[in-house]
Every structure is written in structure tokens, then in C-alpha cells.
Short mmCIF file of C-alpha atoms in Angstrom, two decimals:
data_model
loop_
_atom_site.label_atom_id
_atom_site.label_comp_id
_atom_site.label_asym_id
_atom_site.label_seq_id
_atom_site.Cartn_x
_atom_site.Cartn_y
_atom_site.Cartn_z
CA MET A 213 -0.08 0.18 0.08
CA SER A 214 1.45 3.59 -0.93
CA HIS A 215 0.44 6.84 0.05
CA ASP A 216 1.90 10.43 -0.46
CA VAL A 217 2.13 11.19 3.12
CA VAL A 218 1.77 8.79 6.57
CA VAL A 219 0.75 10.40 9.63
CA ILE A 220 1.68 8.85 13.02
CA GLY A 221 -0.52 9.82 15.71
CA ALA A 222 -4.41 10.95 15.76
CA GLY A 223 -4.10 13.72 18.23
CA ILE A 224 -5.05 17.26 17.27
CA ASN A 225 -2.31 17.85 15.15
CA GLY A 226 -2.24 14.47 13.33
CA LEU A 227 -5.89 14.99 12.61
CA VAL A 228 -5.38 18.64 11.30
CA ALA A 229 -2.35 17.97 9.18
CA ALA A 230 -4.10 14.51 7.60
CA ALA A 231 -7.07 16.72 6.86
CA GLU A 232 -5.25 19.70 5.22
CA LEU A 233 -3.10 17.53 3.38
CA ALA A 234 -5.75 15.51 1.90
CA GLY A 235 -7.87 18.54 1.09
CA ALA A 236 -4.82 19.63 -1.33
CA GLY A 237 -5.36 16.48 -3.08
CA TRP A 238 -2.32 14.37 -1.29
CA SER A 239 -3.18 10.58 -0.53
CA VAL A 240 -2.83 10.08 3.41
CA CYS A 241 -2.74 7.20 5.58
CA LEU A 242 -3.22 8.37 9.40
CA VAL A 243 -1.96 5.47 11.62
CA GLU A 244 -2.88 5.19 15.57
CA ARG A 245 -2.25 3.26 18.15
CA ASN A 246 -5.41 3.24 20.19
CA ASP A 247 -8.50 1.87 18.91
CA ARG A 248 -10.35 5.48 18.47
CA LEU A 249 -9.03 8.99 16.89
CA GLY A 250 -8.76 12.25 19.59
CA GLY A 251 -5.79 11.52 21.37
CA PHE A 252 -6.67 13.84 24.59
CA MET A 253 -9.72 14.74 22.62
CA ALA A 254 -12.81 12.44 24.20
CA SER A 255 -16.17 12.58 26.13
CA ASP A 256 -18.49 10.03 27.58
CA GLU A 257 -20.69 9.44 30.34
CA LEU A 258 -18.20 8.78 32.84
CA THR A 259 -19.98 8.96 35.94
CA ARG A 260 -23.98 8.44 35.10
CA PRO A 261 -26.01 8.19 32.19
CA GLY A 262 -26.91 11.78 30.90
CA PHE A 263 -23.70 13.51 32.07
CA VAL A 264 -21.63 13.98 29.20
CA HIS A 265 -17.89 14.59 30.52
CA ASP A 266 -14.82 15.51 28.02
CA THR A 267 -12.64 13.00 29.42
CA PHE A 268 -9.27 15.29 28.94
CA SER A 269 -9.33 18.89 27.27
CA SER A 270 -12.14 20.33 26.74
CA TRP A 271 -11.87 24.45 26.09
CA HIS A 272 -11.00 25.59 22.51
CA PRO A 273 -9.99 29.29 22.23
CA LEU A 274 -6.77 28.30 20.72
CA PHE A 275 -8.53 26.33 18.14
CA VAL A 276 -10.63 29.07 16.84
CA THR A 277 -8.27 31.32 16.80
CA GLY A 278 -5.67 29.59 14.94
CA GLY A 279 -4.52 28.87 11.23
CA ALA A 280 -6.61 25.38 11.29
CA TYR A 281 -9.85 26.74 12.31
CA ALA A 282 -9.54 29.15 9.49
CA ALA A 283 -8.45 26.21 6.98
CA LEU A 284 -10.98 23.42 8.05
CA GLY A 285 -13.60 25.38 10.18
CA ASP A 286 -16.66 25.43 7.44
CA ASP A 287 -16.09 22.02 6.54
CA LEU A 288 -15.69 20.63 10.06
CA ALA A 289 -19.19 22.92 10.74
CA ARG A 290 -20.60 21.04 7.70
CA HIS A 291 -20.02 17.84 9.47
CA GLY A 292 -21.51 18.75 12.54
CA LEU A 293 -19.09 20.84 14.57
CA ALA A 294 -20.94 23.37 16.50
CA TYR A 295 -19.50 25.72 19.83
CA ALA A 296 -21.24 27.41 22.56
CA ASN A 297 -19.63 30.13 24.14
CA THR A 298 -20.37 33.06 26.36
CA ASP A 299 -20.35 37.19 25.73
CA GLY A 300 -20.30 37.53 29.61
CA ALA A 301 -18.19 36.56 32.52
CA VAL A 302 -15.51 33.73 31.14
CA THR A 303 -13.34 33.31 34.10
CA ALA A 304 -12.47 34.09 37.70
CA SER A 305 -9.85 33.15 40.22
CA VAL A 306 -11.07 32.88 44.01
CA ASP A 307 -9.12 32.30 47.15
CA ARG A 308 -9.83 30.55 50.50
CA ASP A 309 -11.08 33.57 51.85
CA GLY A 310 -13.54 34.07 48.97
CA ARG A 311 -11.79 37.34 47.32
CA HIS A 312 -12.50 36.99 43.97
CA VAL A 313 -11.64 38.46 40.66
CA VAL A 314 -13.69 38.03 37.52
CA ALA A 315 -12.73 38.30 33.63
CA HIS A 316 -15.57 39.20 31.45
CA ARG A 317 -15.27 39.11 27.77
CA ASP A 318 -15.79 42.72 27.94
CA PRO A 319 -12.23 44.26 29.38
CA GLU A 320 -13.71 47.60 30.65
CA ALA A 321 -15.98 45.16 32.81
CA THR A 322 -13.17 43.22 33.97
CA MET A 323 -10.89 46.26 34.77
CA THR A 324 -13.84 47.97 36.72
CA ALA A 325 -13.22 45.60 39.87
CA PHE A 326 -9.63 46.81 40.19
CA ALA A 327 -8.94 48.68 43.10
CA ILE A 328 -6.16 51.02 41.86
CA ASP A 329 -6.96 53.80 38.95
CA ALA A 330 -3.55 52.79 37.84
CA ASP A 331 -3.82 49.04 37.19
CA ARG A 332 -6.91 50.09 35.05
CA ALA A 333 -4.82 52.25 32.73
CA ALA A 334 -2.12 49.55 32.82
CA TYR A 335 -4.58 46.66 31.79
CA GLY A 336 -5.92 48.67 28.85
CA GLU A 337 -2.47 49.60 27.82
CA MET A 338 -1.48 45.38 28.53
CA LEU A 339 -4.36 44.67 25.96
CA GLY A 340 -3.62 47.68 23.43
CA ARG A 341 -0.15 46.45 22.99
CA LEU A 342 -1.02 42.68 22.62
CA GLY A 343 -3.51 44.07 20.12
CA ALA A 344 -1.05 45.79 17.96
CA ASP A 345 1.31 43.03 17.82
CA ILE A 346 -0.65 40.01 17.86
CA ASP A 347 -0.21 39.48 14.30
CA VAL A 348 3.17 39.37 15.00
CA ILE A 349 3.49 37.08 17.77
CA GLY A 350 1.08 35.33 15.69
CA ALA A 351 3.30 34.89 12.60
CA LEU A 352 6.19 33.57 15.09
CA LEU A 353 4.08 30.90 16.52
CA GLY A 354 3.01 29.55 13.19
CA THR A 355 6.41 29.61 11.76
CA GLU A 356 9.52 27.73 11.85
CA LEU A 357 11.82 29.88 14.13
CA ARG A 358 14.87 29.17 13.28
CA ALA A 359 14.09 29.78 9.15
CA LEU A 360 14.35 33.05 7.78
CA THR A 361 10.80 33.40 7.45
CA ALA A 362 10.79 34.34 11.00
CA LEU A 363 12.94 37.32 10.50
CA ARG A 364 9.88 38.67 8.64
CA PRO A 365 7.58 39.06 11.84
CA LEU A 366 10.86 40.43 13.54
CA ALA A 367 11.87 42.86 11.07
CA THR A 368 7.80 44.05 11.10
CA LEU A 369 8.07 44.28 14.85
CA ALA A 370 11.56 46.36 14.63
CA ARG A 371 9.72 48.67 12.14
CA ARG A 372 6.80 49.44 14.15
CA GLY A 373 9.34 50.68 17.18
CA ARG A 374 12.81 49.97 16.58
CA GLN A 375 14.90 47.87 18.97
CA ALA A 376 12.75 49.06 22.20
CA ARG A 377 9.95 47.06 20.97
CA LEU A 378 11.76 44.32 20.04
CA GLU A 379 13.43 44.34 23.49
CA GLY A 380 10.12 44.86 25.18
CA TRP A 381 8.51 41.66 24.03
CA ALA A 382 11.87 39.79 24.67
CA ARG A 383 12.26 40.78 28.24
CA ASP A 384 8.47 39.81 28.77
CA THR A 385 9.23 36.40 27.24
CA ALA A 386 12.25 36.21 29.84
CA ALA A 387 10.18 37.39 32.75
CA SER A 388 8.05 34.89 35.18
CA GLY A 389 4.06 35.93 35.53
CA ARG A 390 5.07 36.60 39.07
CA ARG A 391 7.63 39.14 38.08
CA TRP A 392 6.07 40.34 35.14
CA THR A 393 2.33 41.44 36.95
CA ALA A 394 4.67 42.69 39.86
CA ARG A 395 6.34 45.01 37.77
CA HIS A 396 3.36 46.23 35.62
CA PHE A 397 0.58 46.30 38.48
CA GLU A 398 0.20 47.61 41.96
CA GLY A 399 -2.53 45.41 43.12
CA ARG A 400 -3.12 42.01 43.10
CA GLU A 401 -6.24 41.27 40.69
CA VAL A 402 -4.07 40.42 37.60
CA ASP A 403 -1.54 37.86 39.38
CA HIS A 404 -4.57 36.96 41.03
CA LEU A 405 -6.88 36.09 37.80
CA TRP A 406 -4.24 35.07 35.15
CA ALA A 407 -1.12 33.30 37.44
CA PRO A 408 -3.36 30.23 37.62
CA TRP A 409 -4.00 30.41 33.90
CA LEU A 410 -0.13 29.67 33.14
CA LEU A 411 -0.70 25.92 34.22
CA HIS A 412 -2.25 25.50 31.43
CA ALA A 413 0.53 26.52 29.42
CA GLY A 414 2.68 23.85 31.15
CA LEU A 415 4.31 26.27 33.53
CA ALA A 416 4.47 27.78 36.85
CA PRO A 417 4.58 31.58 38.22
CA ASP A 418 7.97 31.20 38.45
CA SER A 419 8.49 29.97 34.94
CA ALA A 420 10.09 32.01 32.49
CA SER A 421 8.26 33.53 29.64
CA GLY A 422 5.12 34.08 31.76
CA GLY A 423 5.49 37.67 31.03
CA LEU A 424 4.35 36.61 27.52
CA MET A 425 1.72 34.17 28.39
CA ILE A 426 -0.41 36.41 30.80
CA PRO A 427 -0.88 39.22 28.33
CA LEU A 428 -1.62 36.26 25.55
CA PHE A 429 -3.81 34.41 27.49
CA ALA A 430 -6.05 37.50 28.48
CA GLY A 431 -6.45 38.50 24.86
CA THR A 432 -7.23 35.70 24.08
CA LEU A 433 -9.89 34.95 26.83
CA HIS A 434 -11.52 38.37 26.21
CA GLY A 435 -11.57 37.88 22.14
CA ALA A 436 -12.31 34.40 21.65
CA GLY A 437 -14.21 33.55 25.40
CA LEU A 438 -13.98 29.97 26.43
CA PRO A 439 -15.83 27.77 23.53
CA VAL A 440 -16.72 24.62 24.00
CA VAL A 441 -17.87 21.74 21.81
CA VAL A 442 -21.73 21.23 21.76
CA GLY A 443 -22.18 17.98 22.35
CA GLY A 444 -18.59 17.18 23.74
CA GLN A 445 -15.42 16.28 22.57
CA ARG A 446 -16.64 13.32 20.66
CA ASN A 447 -18.60 15.84 18.14
CA PHE A 448 -15.30 17.71 17.41
CA VAL A 449 -13.40 14.30 17.02
CA GLY A 450 -16.78 12.83 15.30
CA ALA A 451 -16.76 16.05 12.67
CA PHE A 452 -12.78 15.32 11.92
CA GLU A 453 -13.25 11.58 11.34
CA ALA A 454 -16.34 12.38 8.71
CA LEU A 455 -14.40 15.40 7.01
CA LEU A 456 -11.13 12.75 7.01
CA ARG A 457 -13.31 10.09 5.41
CA GLU A 458 -14.48 12.53 2.86
CA ARG A 459 -11.57 13.47 1.96
CA GLY A 460 -10.28 9.77 1.35
CA VAL A 461 -7.85 9.41 4.14
CA ASP A 462 -6.96 5.98 4.77
CA ILE A 463 -7.73 5.57 8.84
CA ARG A 464 -5.87 2.54 10.76
CA LEU A 465 -6.75 2.38 14.21
CA GLY A 466 -5.20 0.20 16.79
CA ALA A 467 -1.89 0.14 14.57
CA PRO A 468 1.17 1.15 16.59
CA VAL A 469 4.07 1.94 14.44
CA ASP A 470 7.15 -0.13 14.91
CA ARG A 471 9.51 1.73 13.05
CA ILE A 472 10.23 4.74 10.17
CA VAL A 473 11.68 2.56 7.06
CA VAL A 474 14.54 4.69 6.09
CA THR A 475 15.67 4.01 2.43
CA GLY A 476 18.71 5.53 0.97
CA GLY A 477 18.91 7.84 3.83
CA ARG A 478 15.31 9.03 3.31
CA ALA A 479 11.87 8.22 4.72
CA THR A 480 9.86 5.90 2.70
CA GLY A 481 7.31 4.47 5.08
CA VAL A 482 6.48 2.72 8.10
CA VAL A 483 5.88 -0.75 9.57
CA VAL A 484 2.98 -1.23 11.27
CA GLY A 485 2.35 -5.15 12.60
CA GLY A 486 4.83 -6.11 10.22
CA GLU A 487 3.30 -4.25 7.31
CA THR A 488 5.06 -1.61 5.47
CA ILE A 489 2.94 1.39 4.35
CA ARG A 490 4.68 3.29 1.74
CA ALA A 491 4.95 6.83 2.15
CA ASP A 492 6.63 8.90 -1.26
CA ARG A 493 6.52 12.12 0.29
CA ALA A 494 6.71 12.62 3.87
CA VAL A 495 6.01 10.55 7.41
CA LEU A 496 4.67 13.02 9.95
CA ALA A 497 5.47 11.68 13.72
CA SER A 498 3.01 13.06 16.42
CA VAL A 499 5.12 11.40 18.96
CA THR A 500 7.53 12.66 21.94
CA PRO A 501 10.93 13.23 20.89
CA THR A 502 12.01 9.92 22.90
CA ALA A 503 9.86 7.39 20.61
CA LEU A 504 11.21 9.61 17.58
CA TYR A 505 14.54 9.30 18.07
CA ASP A 506 15.07 6.23 20.14
CA GLU A 507 12.61 3.89 18.79
CA LEU A 508 11.37 4.79 15.26
CA LEU A 509 14.45 6.07 13.30
CA ALA A 510 16.96 3.50 13.82
CA ASP A 511 19.58 5.71 12.44
CA ALA A 512 18.98 9.37 14.23
CA PRO A 513 21.65 11.40 14.30
CA ALA A 514 23.94 11.06 17.52
CA GLN A 515 22.77 14.81 18.56
CA ALA A 516 19.09 14.39 18.28
CA ARG A 517 19.34 10.77 20.44
CA THR A 518 21.33 12.70 23.23
CA GLU A 519 18.80 16.14 22.97
CA ALA A 520 15.85 13.17 23.46
CA ARG A 521 17.30 11.56 26.00
CA GLN A 522 17.69 14.76 27.70
CA TYR A 523 14.22 16.01 27.28
CA ARG A 524 12.13 17.07 30.23
CA TYR A 525 8.59 15.98 31.15
CA GLY A 526 6.89 18.19 33.55
CA ARG A 527 4.41 17.48 35.89
CA GLY A 528 1.66 15.34 35.97
CA ALA A 529 -1.85 16.03 36.14
CA MET A 530 -5.42 14.42 37.08
CA GLN A 531 -8.65 14.80 36.27
CA VAL A 532 -11.82 14.30 38.61
CA HIS A 533 -15.36 14.30 36.59
CA VAL A 534 -17.92 14.56 39.23
CA ALA A 535 -22.19 13.89 38.78
CA LEU A 536 -24.30 16.39 41.14
CA SER A 537 -27.72 16.36 41.86
CA LYS A 538 -28.31 19.95 41.89
CA PRO A 539 -25.75 22.95 40.22
CA LEU A 540 -23.01 24.01 42.23
CA GLU A 541 -23.86 27.02 44.25
CA TRP A 542 -20.92 29.44 45.18
CA SER A 543 -20.86 31.67 47.75
CA GLU A 544 -19.80 34.29 46.09
CA THR A 545 -22.72 35.09 43.81
CA ALA A 546 -20.43 36.74 41.20
CA LEU A 547 -19.18 33.38 40.49
CA SER A 548 -22.46 32.02 39.22
CA GLY A 549 -22.46 30.84 35.62
CA ILE A 550 -19.13 31.22 34.99
CA PRO A 551 -17.87 28.38 33.16
CA LEU A 552 -14.26 28.07 34.48
CA VAL A 553 -13.01 29.22 37.72
CA HIS A 554 -9.56 28.70 39.49
CA LEU A 555 -9.56 27.67 43.07
CA SER A 556 -6.19 29.66 44.00
CA ASP A 557 -4.81 33.19 45.16
CA GLY A 558 -2.78 33.56 42.22
CA SER A 559 0.90 33.30 42.40
CA GLY A 560 1.34 32.65 46.03
CA SER A 561 -0.85 29.01 46.28
CA THR A 562 -0.01 28.26 42.62
CA GLY A 563 3.54 28.80 42.89
CA ILE A 564 3.80 26.84 46.30
CA ALA A 565 1.49 24.02 45.11
CA CYS A 566 3.64 23.51 41.62
CA ALA A 567 7.11 23.68 43.98
CA GLN A 568 5.53 20.84 46.02
CA ALA A 569 4.48 18.76 43.24
CA GLU A 570 7.56 18.87 41.48
CA ALA A 571 9.45 18.35 44.99
CA GLY A 572 7.42 15.00 44.30
CA VAL A 573 4.87 15.45 47.27
CA LEU A 574 1.22 16.09 47.00
CA PRO A 575 0.37 19.95 47.70
CA THR A 576 -1.52 21.06 51.04
CA ARG A 577 -3.63 23.34 49.12
CA PRO A 578 -3.69 22.45 45.27
CA THR A 579 -4.96 24.84 42.74
CA VAL A 580 -8.25 23.28 41.71
CA VAL A 581 -9.66 24.03 38.09
CA VAL A 582 -13.50 24.13 38.10
CA GLY A 583 -14.82 23.86 34.86
CA GLN A 584 -18.75 24.04 34.20
CA GLN A 585 -19.42 23.14 30.60
CA GLN A 586 -22.70 22.59 31.18
CA LEU A 587 -23.25 26.09 31.72
CA LEU A 588 -22.25 26.68 28.25
CA ASP A 589 -23.95 23.43 26.57
CA PRO A 590 -26.94 22.41 28.54
CA THR A 591 -27.24 19.28 26.78
CA ARG A 592 -23.75 18.29 28.76
CA CYS A 593 -26.12 16.93 31.93
CA PRO A 594 -30.00 16.56 33.14
CA ASP A 595 -32.28 19.20 33.77
CA GLY A 596 -32.00 20.13 37.14
CA ALA A 597 -28.68 18.84 37.76
CA GLY A 598 -25.21 19.91 37.78
CA MET A 599 -21.29 18.62 36.97
CA LEU A 600 -18.24 19.46 37.52
CA TRP A 601 -14.88 19.05 35.17
CA LEU A 602 -12.12 19.35 37.91
CA GLN A 603 -8.27 19.63 36.71
CA LEU A 604 -5.37 19.51 39.17
CA GLN A 605 -1.84 20.73 36.91
CA GLU A 606 -0.22 19.73 40.07
CA VAL A 607 0.42 16.50 40.55
CA PRO A 608 3.44 14.20 40.91
CA PHE A 609 3.43 11.06 38.82
CA ALA A 610 5.16 9.33 41.41
CA PRO A 611 4.37 10.94 44.98
CA THR A 612 7.13 10.22 47.60
CA GLY A 613 5.08 12.03 50.35
CA ASP A 614 1.80 14.11 50.95
CA SER A 615 2.89 17.62 52.72
CA ARG A 616 -0.17 17.48 55.20
CA GLY A 617 1.00 13.87 56.41
CA GLU A 618 -2.08 12.49 55.85
CA LEU A 619 -2.07 10.36 53.06
CA ASP A 620 -0.11 6.91 52.42
CA THR A 621 1.83 7.35 49.21
CA ALA A 622 3.99 4.33 49.70
CA GLY A 623 1.53 2.20 46.90
CA GLY A 624 1.78 5.08 44.54
CA TRP A 625 -1.74 5.92 42.99
CA THR A 626 -3.81 3.16 44.76
CA PRO A 627 -7.50 3.36 45.31
CA GLU A 628 -7.21 4.53 48.48
CA LEU A 629 -4.59 7.41 47.84
CA THR A 630 -6.86 8.59 44.72
CA GLN A 631 -10.15 8.47 46.86
CA GLY A 632 -8.00 10.31 49.77
CA TYR A 633 -6.68 13.17 47.20
CA VAL A 634 -10.33 13.58 45.63
CA ASP A 635 -11.67 14.05 49.20
CA ARG A 636 -9.27 17.04 49.57
CA VAL A 637 -9.82 18.46 46.01
CA LEU A 638 -13.62 18.28 46.80
CA ASP A 639 -13.27 20.05 50.62
CA LEU A 640 -11.65 22.96 48.84
CA VAL A 641 -14.99 22.90 46.57
CA GLU A 642 -16.89 22.79 49.08
CA GLU A 643 -15.05 25.68 51.08
CA GLN A 644 -16.40 27.99 48.22
CA ALA A 645 -19.59 26.33 47.60
CA PRO A 646 -21.34 24.73 50.46
CA GLY A 647 -23.49 22.04 49.75
CA THR A 648 -21.17 20.18 47.30
CA ARG A 649 -19.99 17.12 48.93
CA VAL A 650 -23.64 16.46 49.94
CA SER A 651 -24.66 16.35 46.27
CA VAL A 652 -21.98 14.56 44.49
CA LEU A 653 -23.70 11.36 42.91
CA GLU A 654 -20.67 9.70 41.68
CA TRP A 655 -17.08 10.57 40.68
CA LYS A 656 -14.44 9.69 38.13
CA ALA A 657 -10.92 10.24 38.98
CA LEU A 658 -7.87 10.07 36.00
CA THR A 659 -4.71 9.85 37.94
CA PRO A 660 -1.26 11.00 36.46
CA VAL A 661 -0.99 6.90 35.90
CA ASP A 662 -4.25 6.65 34.06
CA LEU A 663 -3.54 9.48 31.50
CA THR A 664 -0.07 7.85 30.61
CA ARG A 665 -1.95 4.90 30.00
CA ALA A 666 -4.73 6.57 27.88
CA ASN A 667 -1.75 8.21 25.95
CA VAL A 668 1.05 7.46 25.09
CA ASN A 669 2.57 11.15 24.74
CA CYS A 670 1.85 11.76 28.16
CA VAL A 671 4.89 10.49 29.69
CA ASP A 672 4.78 10.55 33.42
CA GLY A 673 1.19 11.79 33.43
CA ASP A 674 2.57 15.22 31.80
CA PRO A 675 -0.26 16.16 29.25
CA TYR A 676 1.53 18.75 27.47
CA CYS A 677 4.14 16.31 26.50
CA GLY A 678 7.15 17.82 28.05
CA SER A 679 8.32 20.78 30.28
CA ALA A 680 7.24 24.35 28.23
CA GLU A 681 9.73 26.21 30.59
CA LEU A 682 11.99 28.63 28.39
CA ASP A 683 14.94 26.77 27.90
CA GLN A 684 12.92 23.72 26.46
CA ASN A 685 10.81 25.92 24.41
CA LEU A 686 10.10 28.28 21.25
CA VAL A 687 13.61 28.09 19.40
CA TRP A 688 14.61 25.25 21.67
CA ARG A 689 11.66 22.74 21.16
CA PRO A 690 12.14 20.01 22.11
CA GLY A 691 16.15 20.89 21.39
CA PRO A 692 18.79 23.83 20.00
CA THR A 693 18.94 21.06 16.93
CA THR A 694 15.81 19.56 16.85
CA SER A 695 13.77 22.66 16.74
CA ARG A 696 12.76 22.60 13.46
CA HIS A 697 9.66 20.24 12.20
CA ARG A 698 11.45 19.09 9.63
CA THR A 699 14.19 16.98 10.61
CA ALA A 700 17.51 15.75 9.77
CA VAL A 701 16.19 12.54 8.32
CA PRO A 702 14.75 13.76 4.89
CA GLY A 703 10.92 12.70 4.56
CA VAL A 704 10.14 13.03 8.32
CA TRP A 705 8.56 15.72 9.89
CA HIS A 706 7.78 16.30 13.80
CA ILE A 707 4.75 17.52 14.77
CA GLY A 708 2.92 17.36 18.18
CA ALA A 709 2.85 19.04 21.86
CA ALA A 710 6.44 18.57 21.96
CA THR A 711 7.41 20.78 19.07
CA HIS A 712 7.01 24.54 18.47
CA PRO A 713 4.74 26.15 18.95
CA GLY A 714 4.22 23.78 22.01
CA PRO A 715 0.96 22.13 23.86
CA GLY A 716 -2.66 22.88 23.26
CA LEU A 717 -5.55 22.48 21.29
CA GLY A 718 -4.81 24.99 18.40
CA GLY A 719 -3.62 22.17 16.16
CA GLY A 720 -0.56 24.40 15.48
CA SER A 721 2.27 22.18 14.37
CA GLY A 722 -0.30 20.11 12.21
CA HIS A 723 -0.79 23.32 10.63
CA LEU A 724 2.47 24.71 10.07
CA VAL A 725 3.43 21.52 8.59
CA ALA A 726 0.83 20.47 6.18
CA GLN A 727 0.91 24.16 5.10
CA SER A 728 4.76 24.13 4.08
CA LEU A 729 4.18 20.86 2.52
CA ILE A 730 1.56 22.28 0.69
CA GLY A 731 3.37 25.36 -0.04
CA ALA A 732 0.89 27.74 1.61
CA ARG A 733 0.85 29.90 4.36
CA GLU A 734 -2.17 30.95 6.63
CA GLY A 735 -2.53 34.00 9.03
CA ARG A 736 -2.99 33.25 12.67
CA PHE A 737 -4.76 35.03 15.34
CA ALA A 738 -6.17 37.35 12.85
CA SER A 739 -9.74 37.03 14.14
CA LEU A 740 -8.03 37.76 17.50
CA ARG A 741 -6.08 41.15 16.48
CA GLU A 742 -9.41 42.48 14.86
CA ARG A 743 -11.14 42.03 18.22
CA LEU A 744 -8.62 43.14 20.29
CA THR A 745 -7.79 46.25 17.98
CA ARG A 746 -11.33 47.65 17.20
#
């Protein structure tokens, strides 16, 4: 069997690349080791009938503002993809004392709650500065940073503000979120609100590049909101599957790749279960650097193997899905109706929890991401009921202790440890929403070990496929000599969360490589720039 291209891995980047290449007339074979498409995109009735939980990832602001959606959105809509969103309050953070900060789609409504006038002005300046340069930032996130094409957006930035403008964004990228907010704001609201969002980029409040990510998160959520797929992530995957089949993609499920075939120094196909599938033009691999250079490529360059072995995976994560007999009731009525709330005081508590998890111990007060997709999409649960999508991103894969000294970690993630930690998390929700515990009908937890079993790219429970700290991001992702998507082995392209522009539901690397192969170039964040600069 021969195709123009073989795509390994059917997560967001593999789906995007396969769809775009097939749409350009290439014959495509998509091979996936699991028995379903989607990677960390799935939904099911995990607790009780009628409660549709997004099993892993959920929110789509990166996808709807990116080049992949611009290229595929209309066709996906034909196959049933629809989004639910809000034009009101979109996210918030609340600390243990009930102090809270709310972000609305309208930046003015957000700034009104700031205690200090100067912070309102600084927040508006932050968004204005981002809006003025989001085209450049988007171009850099959507191109090969070690290619000559990266010079064009940098030159644009230099023309707009000479060296100072370039250095301003470079300095922000070098700064942590904690230091950046302290530099620009006198009050605590911006840090309280946006520092917990750094977890969604695989960072901590004290990680470099937080100074870039905080305004980018703020601008994205003000501009795009928090869209969720109507009916759950399974409908997103279903729309992609229908589009792929319409475009003639050969989909192989339950098909782990044994190796990439290299003939005459060039990739010519892959071996799956003893069968060779020819790739006449390219092989795209949405895998970890470890898998690509240590397992799939027998003759990978020595430096690439070294970088793959030095590649560093990040903190583990955990998902807890809860079915409630009634909707969640916050003590602070201002939080009612907000689809995603962080239980955190900002850099303080989140920074401590990150440090504890990275030291191998269970955090005393983890940052709890409280998601309620049914507030946007009521089809997710029965009338009169409620549900929670709880995400914990400060969890050790193999805990060596408990910071409270209450839980036995000697056996790893046993059912008893899982129960104890879920109780701790639900107690934190109970603090802010009394009555939650008695309304729990059933819960389902996915520990870091469960996440790794579900997705081979989630090494040690890290859903972001590698730490995204600055020394392993941007021009250094996954490594200094392996940061281009086109590898040193002709015909092999590396895509996925371990490659630029990193993790997230944007499909960025799949889109970048597909368009590179096709010979086209799509703009990124065009719709977001339009909204921010109105």
C-alpha cells in the first residue's frame, strides 16, 4: 500500500495535518495506536447516564483563533461541529477567604473591579499593546523560528518600534508571570486572575515566559471566550473523522508503528504490525522526541538522540469528573454562571503547589480548575442537575509523600490514595460552594498513571508532552538541533505538543507542517487581532 504521506498519531495535530494535506489532493494514511481517534480529545458518560464529561481536554479558544480552524472550520461545521460560548463572564479566581476576581469578555467590565486606577490604565495598555502586535506574535508562533521566514515578523516589529519594541517583548518572554505582574501592576487582581492560567501552558508562576503568556491568555479569552463543543469533544472528533473519510484518508486504528523505514537516507514509509505502508513524499510523526529518535528512527543523528534523552517531562496532572444532583452554588454570587474558575490566590498558592508537586509531594492546597461546561452547553447533563470538570495540574506521577502528612503514598496511586486526594480536592470546592459534598452523585478520577495509560505521549502523567519552560520552548523545543519540524532525516517531520508552538488545542504544528508541505501560509490570530484593535 502506497500513499503520499503517512501521519503517525491522531491527536489534534495529526488530525489537522491529515485533513489539510488530503484537502490539497495528497493521498494520506493516518495511523493511530489506540482504537479511536482524538488523543486527549474524548467525551463519555463517565459517571452516570446523561452526564457527558469531556474526559481530558475541553476548551477551544486556541483552535478557533488559529490557522487550522481558518482552513478547516467551514468543512468541520458541515460535519456537525458547533460551539457554545459566552459574551459575559468567562473565568475567575477565588482564594480561600472568598476574595475573587472575574474576567469578562468585555475588558472594561473586568477592569472596573480593580482597586487601583493605575492598574485599570495598565491593563488597558497591556491589551492595546498585545492587539497592536498580535499579528507578529501569531506569525512567530506559526512559523519555523530557526528559518529565514521568522525574520519577517521580527522586522515588522522592529519597524514599528525599533529596538525598544523588540526588547520589550523579549524581556516579557524572559520574565516569570509573578515578576511580570509585579512590574506592571500595583494591586493583586491581575496576578490573582491570570497566574493560575499559566498552568494551562505547562508553566508555573515562577517560570520564564509567563510574562508573555499572561497578556496572551488575557487577550485570547477577552477576544475568543471559552468555546466548548456542543455535545462534547466526541463531536469534535466525529466531525474530523467524517471530514477525513470524505477526503479519502486511509484511517488505521489500533495500529502502533514499529519503525519508520529509511531507504537511501530518506524516509519511505512505516512498518505497522509487520506491514509496510509506503510514504512517497513524507512521514509526519506526532510523538515524543524519545519515541521518535530512540524507537522509530534506527539511524537518527547522535545529537538528536542525545537531545531526546535529555528532554524533560513536566508535572503530572489529574482529572476528576463529578455528577451532582443539583447545580453548584458558589458562596460568592459573582461566580455564578462562570464556566471556568480557579481556586487559587494567584502566584502565591499556585507557586507553592507547583513547588510541592515538583518535589514529589502531594500539595497542601492544590490549584483546582473548576470547569462547568454545561453552563455553556446544557445538553451535557440532565435538567436540574450539575456537573464538574476538575483539573489538577500540580500532581506528582510517583508521589514520595504528602505535604499534610495525611495520605499514604507508599504504594503510588492506589484506590485509597486516589480517594483521599479527591476528598481533599472536593473539600476545597466545598469551602467556596457549601453543599457540594452532599450533592455528589458519583465521581470518576483519572490519575497521572491513568493519563499515561490513555496516551503514550503523556509521559509520567504530563499532558503537555514535556516541560514548556523557556529552555525547552520556542527555538529550543524540543531541543537546539531538533527544533525544526523538518528533521535531519529527509522526509520525516516532527509534529505534536513536543514541537513548536507547543501544547494546546490549537493544532498549530500540524497546520504549520501541512501548509509547509502544500506550499501555502495561513495567518494566525487574525480574528483575535481584529477584536483587540477595534
